[in-house]
Tab-separated table of C-alpha atoms in Angstrom:
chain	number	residue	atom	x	y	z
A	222	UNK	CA	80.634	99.087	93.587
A	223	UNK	CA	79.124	100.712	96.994
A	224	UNK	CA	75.749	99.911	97.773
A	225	UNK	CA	73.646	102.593	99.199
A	226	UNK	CA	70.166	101.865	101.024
A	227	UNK	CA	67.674	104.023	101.416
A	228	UNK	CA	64.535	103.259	104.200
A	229	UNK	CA	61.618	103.202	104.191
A	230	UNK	CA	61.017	103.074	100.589
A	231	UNK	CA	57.613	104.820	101.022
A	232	UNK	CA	56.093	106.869	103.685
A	233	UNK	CA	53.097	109.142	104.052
A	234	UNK	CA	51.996	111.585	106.749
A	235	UNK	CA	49.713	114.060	108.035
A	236	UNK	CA	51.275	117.554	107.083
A	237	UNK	CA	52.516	118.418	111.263
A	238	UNK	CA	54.173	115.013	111.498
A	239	UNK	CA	57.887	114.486	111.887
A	240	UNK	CA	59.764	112.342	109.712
A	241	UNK	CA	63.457	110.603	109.742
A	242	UNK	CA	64.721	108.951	106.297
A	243	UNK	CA	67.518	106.686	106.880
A	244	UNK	CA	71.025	105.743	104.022
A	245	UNK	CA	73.123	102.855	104.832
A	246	UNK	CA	76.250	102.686	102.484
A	247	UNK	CA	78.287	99.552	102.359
A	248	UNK	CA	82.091	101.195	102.444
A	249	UNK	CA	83.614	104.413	103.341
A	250	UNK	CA	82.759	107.272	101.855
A	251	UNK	CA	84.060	110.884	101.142
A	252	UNK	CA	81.100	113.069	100.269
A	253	UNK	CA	77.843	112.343	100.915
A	254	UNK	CA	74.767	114.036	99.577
A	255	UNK	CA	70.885	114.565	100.390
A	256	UNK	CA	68.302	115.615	97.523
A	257	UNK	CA	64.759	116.230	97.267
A	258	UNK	CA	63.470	115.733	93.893
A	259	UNK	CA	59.888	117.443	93.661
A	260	UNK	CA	56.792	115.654	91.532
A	261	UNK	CA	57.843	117.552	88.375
A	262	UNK	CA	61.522	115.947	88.463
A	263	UNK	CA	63.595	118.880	89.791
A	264	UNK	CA	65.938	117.219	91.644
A	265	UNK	CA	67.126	120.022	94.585
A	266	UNK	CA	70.479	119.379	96.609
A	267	UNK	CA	69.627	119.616	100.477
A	268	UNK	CA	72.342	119.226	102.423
A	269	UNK	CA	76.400	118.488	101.633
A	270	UNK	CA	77.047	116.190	104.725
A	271	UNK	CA	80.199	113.962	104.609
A	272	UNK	CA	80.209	113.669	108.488
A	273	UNK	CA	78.229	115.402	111.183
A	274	UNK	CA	75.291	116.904	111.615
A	275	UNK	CA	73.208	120.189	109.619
A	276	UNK	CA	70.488	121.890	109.802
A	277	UNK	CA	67.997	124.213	107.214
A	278	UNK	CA	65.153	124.981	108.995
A	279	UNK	CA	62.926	122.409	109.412
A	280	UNK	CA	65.265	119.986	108.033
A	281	UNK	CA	68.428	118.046	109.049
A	282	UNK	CA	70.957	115.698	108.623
A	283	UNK	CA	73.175	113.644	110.401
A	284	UNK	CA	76.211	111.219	109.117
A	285	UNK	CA	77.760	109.275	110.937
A	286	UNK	CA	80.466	107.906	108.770
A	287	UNK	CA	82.110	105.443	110.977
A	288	UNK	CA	78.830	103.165	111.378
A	289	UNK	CA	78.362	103.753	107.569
A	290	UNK	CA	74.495	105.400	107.621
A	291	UNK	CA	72.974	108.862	107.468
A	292	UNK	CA	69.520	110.528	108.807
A	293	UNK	CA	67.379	112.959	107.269
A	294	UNK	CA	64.940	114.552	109.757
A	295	UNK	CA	62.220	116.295	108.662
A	296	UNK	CA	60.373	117.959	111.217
A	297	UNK	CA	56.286	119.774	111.233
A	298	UNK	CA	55.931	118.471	107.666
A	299	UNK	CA	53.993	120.611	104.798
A	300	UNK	CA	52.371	119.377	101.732
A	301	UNK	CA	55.472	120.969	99.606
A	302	UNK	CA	57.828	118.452	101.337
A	303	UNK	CA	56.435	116.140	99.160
A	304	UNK	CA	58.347	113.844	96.306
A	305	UNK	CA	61.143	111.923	96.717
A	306	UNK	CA	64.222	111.914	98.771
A	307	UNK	CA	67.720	110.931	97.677
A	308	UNK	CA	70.985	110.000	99.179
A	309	UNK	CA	74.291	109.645	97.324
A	310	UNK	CA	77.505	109.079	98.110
A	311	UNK	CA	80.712	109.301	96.381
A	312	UNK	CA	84.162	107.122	97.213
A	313	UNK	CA	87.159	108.491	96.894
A	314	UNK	CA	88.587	109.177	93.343
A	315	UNK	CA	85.806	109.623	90.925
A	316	UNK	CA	83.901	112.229	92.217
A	317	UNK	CA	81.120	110.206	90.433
A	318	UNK	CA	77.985	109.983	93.256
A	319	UNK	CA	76.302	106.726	93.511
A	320	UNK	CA	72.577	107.526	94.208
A	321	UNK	CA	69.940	105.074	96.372
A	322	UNK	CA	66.607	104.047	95.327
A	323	UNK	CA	65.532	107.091	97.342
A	324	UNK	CA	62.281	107.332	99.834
A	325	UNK	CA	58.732	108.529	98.473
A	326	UNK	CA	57.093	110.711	100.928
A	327	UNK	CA	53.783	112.140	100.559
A	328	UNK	CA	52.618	114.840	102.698
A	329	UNK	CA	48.409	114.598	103.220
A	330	UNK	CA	46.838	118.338	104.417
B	287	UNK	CA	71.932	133.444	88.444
B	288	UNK	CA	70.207	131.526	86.078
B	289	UNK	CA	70.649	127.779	86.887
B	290	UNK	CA	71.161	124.264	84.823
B	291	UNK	CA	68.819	124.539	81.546
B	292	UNK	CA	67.731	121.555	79.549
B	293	UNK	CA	66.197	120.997	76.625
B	294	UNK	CA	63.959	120.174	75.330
B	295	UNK	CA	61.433	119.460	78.467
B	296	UNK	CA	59.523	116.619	76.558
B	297	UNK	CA	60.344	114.511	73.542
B	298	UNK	CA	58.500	112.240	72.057
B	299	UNK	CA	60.525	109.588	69.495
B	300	UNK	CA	60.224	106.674	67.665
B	301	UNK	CA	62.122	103.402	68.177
B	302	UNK	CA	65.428	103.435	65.563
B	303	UNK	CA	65.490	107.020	65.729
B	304	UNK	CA	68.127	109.117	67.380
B	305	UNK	CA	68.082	111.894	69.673
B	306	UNK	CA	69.750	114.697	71.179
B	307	UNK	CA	69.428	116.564	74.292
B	308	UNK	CA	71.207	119.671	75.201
B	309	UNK	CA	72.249	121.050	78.848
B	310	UNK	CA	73.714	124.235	79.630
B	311	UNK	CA	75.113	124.763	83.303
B	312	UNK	CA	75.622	127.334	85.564
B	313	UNK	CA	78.101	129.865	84.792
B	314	UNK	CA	81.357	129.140	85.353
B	315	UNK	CA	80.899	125.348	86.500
B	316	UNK	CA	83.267	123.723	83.947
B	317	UNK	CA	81.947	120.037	84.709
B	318	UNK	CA	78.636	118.548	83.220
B	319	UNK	CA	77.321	115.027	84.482
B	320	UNK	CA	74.357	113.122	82.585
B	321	UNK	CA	72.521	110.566	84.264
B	322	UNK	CA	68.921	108.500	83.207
B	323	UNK	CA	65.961	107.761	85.565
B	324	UNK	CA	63.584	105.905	85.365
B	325	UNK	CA	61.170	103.757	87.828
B	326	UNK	CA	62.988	100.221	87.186
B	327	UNK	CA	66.746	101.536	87.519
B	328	UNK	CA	66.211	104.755	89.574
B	329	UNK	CA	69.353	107.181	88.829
B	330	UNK	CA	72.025	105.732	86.648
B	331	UNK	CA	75.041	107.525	86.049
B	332	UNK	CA	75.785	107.917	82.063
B	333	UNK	CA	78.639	110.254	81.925
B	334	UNK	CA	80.919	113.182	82.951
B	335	UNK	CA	82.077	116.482	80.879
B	336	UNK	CA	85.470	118.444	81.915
B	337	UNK	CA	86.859	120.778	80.340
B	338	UNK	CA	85.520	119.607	76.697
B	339	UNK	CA	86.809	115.856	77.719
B	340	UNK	CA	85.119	113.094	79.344
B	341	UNK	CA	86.135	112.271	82.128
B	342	UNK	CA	84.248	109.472	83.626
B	343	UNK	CA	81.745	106.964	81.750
B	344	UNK	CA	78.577	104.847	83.107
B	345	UNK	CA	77.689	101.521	82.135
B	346	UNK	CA	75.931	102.165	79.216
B	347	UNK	CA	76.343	100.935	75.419
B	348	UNK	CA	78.106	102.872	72.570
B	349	UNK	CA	74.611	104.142	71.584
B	350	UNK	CA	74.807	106.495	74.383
B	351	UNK	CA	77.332	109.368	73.642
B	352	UNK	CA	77.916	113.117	74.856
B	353	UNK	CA	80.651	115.648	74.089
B	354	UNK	CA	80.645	119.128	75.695
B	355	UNK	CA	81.754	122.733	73.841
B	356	UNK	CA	84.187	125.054	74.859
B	357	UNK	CA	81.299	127.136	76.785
B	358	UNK	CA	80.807	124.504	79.110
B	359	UNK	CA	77.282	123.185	77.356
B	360	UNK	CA	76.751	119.597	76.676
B	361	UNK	CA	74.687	117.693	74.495
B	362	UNK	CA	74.313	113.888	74.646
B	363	UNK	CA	73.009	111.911	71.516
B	364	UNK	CA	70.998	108.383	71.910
B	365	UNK	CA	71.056	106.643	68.794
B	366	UNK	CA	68.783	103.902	67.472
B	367	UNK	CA	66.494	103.994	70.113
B	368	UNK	CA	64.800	101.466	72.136
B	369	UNK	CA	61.076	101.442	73.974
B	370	UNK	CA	63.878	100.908	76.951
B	371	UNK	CA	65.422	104.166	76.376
B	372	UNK	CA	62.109	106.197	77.398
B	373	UNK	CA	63.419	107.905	80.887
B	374	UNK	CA	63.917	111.274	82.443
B	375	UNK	CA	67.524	112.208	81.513
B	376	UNK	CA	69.138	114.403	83.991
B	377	UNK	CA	71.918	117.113	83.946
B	378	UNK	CA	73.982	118.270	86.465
B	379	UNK	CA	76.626	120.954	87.107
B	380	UNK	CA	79.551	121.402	89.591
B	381	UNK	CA	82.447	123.689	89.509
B	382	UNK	CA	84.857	120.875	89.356
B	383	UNK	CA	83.357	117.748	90.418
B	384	UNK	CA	80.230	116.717	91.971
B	385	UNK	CA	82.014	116.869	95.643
B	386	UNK	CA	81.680	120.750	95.131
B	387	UNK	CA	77.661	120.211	95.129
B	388	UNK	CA	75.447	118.983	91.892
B	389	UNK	CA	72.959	121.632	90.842
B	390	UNK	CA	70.389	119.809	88.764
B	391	UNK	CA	68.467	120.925	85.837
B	392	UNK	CA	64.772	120.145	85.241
B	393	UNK	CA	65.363	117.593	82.734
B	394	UNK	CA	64.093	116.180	79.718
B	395	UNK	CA	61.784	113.245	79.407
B	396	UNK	CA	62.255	111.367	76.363
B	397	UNK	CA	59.361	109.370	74.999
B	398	UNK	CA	60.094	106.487	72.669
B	399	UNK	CA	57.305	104.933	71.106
């Protein structure tokens, strides 16, 4: 199946700091999809981003689905963009989403 | 409008017991997905609900089963547990398929002992 990496694993900053999470998937995709899941497990969809770039306020994301990789910027960081940050992307024909091991970010006032 | 509820939030269990967790989506999303974190595995996909059939299945033994109602809610059933089974089990709605956009419930983390 499609192997999705997620980098760094773990990161920590002052709350101010910008941020940029990286996915690398190892085939094509159709849909690809960023989460935050906050420290009591509520897993939050961010951004819907097969190709291109978006942007929610402080956040964004770019795909760039020919080189097979997508960026999560996080910019002026607060403690409440803490927990863990998830890619997953879904192939064509099951609709299924294959998640990565995600990124751990702690935000320190 | 209210969003994915699961329940129960917390379960604690003993090993050869069974269990069963319930999940009731969004109104009017018709398809239910289950999946099982934990720290070892991270998020594994168990199964998908459509339309009262399922559609799509993880790779996870027969002890691991679901089956969603007519109203869209889903329950899945783990039978004769295992200390391995202790995880956060996750829920998730679309409209039609996850490539509408997963909304997540807060999920239930099951405690075997």
């Amino acid at each position: 199946g499609i192997q999705v990496e997620q980098s760094p694993p773990d990161l920590i900053l002052q709350e101010g700091a910008n941020s940029t999470l990286r996915c690398n998937f190892s085939d094509s995709v159709n849909n690809l999809q960023w989460f935050h899941q906050n420290p009591w497990g509520q897993l939050i969809n961010l951004f819907y981003i097969p190709s291109g770039t978006k942007q929610n306020g402080r956040l964004s994301a770019t795909t760039v689905a020919t080189e097979r990789y997508s960026l999560l910027y996080i910019s002026s960081s607060q403690t409440t963009d803490s927990g863990v940050y998830f890619c997953a992307v879904e192939r064509g024909g099951s609709y299924i989403p294959t998640f990565g091991r995600g990124t751990s970010l702690i935000v320190h006032p | 409008k209210a969003g994915v509820t699961q329940t129960p939030r917390y379960l604690i269990k003993t090993r050869g017991q069974q269990v069963t967790l319930s999940c009731s989506p969004i109104s009017g999303h018709r398809s239910v997905s289950w999946y099982q974190q934990t720290p070892g595995q991270g998020l594994q996909f168990l199964f998908e609900y459509f339309s009262e059939t399922q559609r799509n299945k993880g790779n996870f033994p027969g002890r691991f089963s679901g089956r969603q109602f007519s109203n869209s809610r889903s329950e899945m059933n783990v039978s004769t547990l295992e200390l391995g089974d202790s995880a956060l089990y996750l829920c998730a709605s679309s409209l039609e398929h996850a490539a509408n956009g997963y909304t997540f419930g807060s999920g239930t983390r099951l405690t075997v002992v």
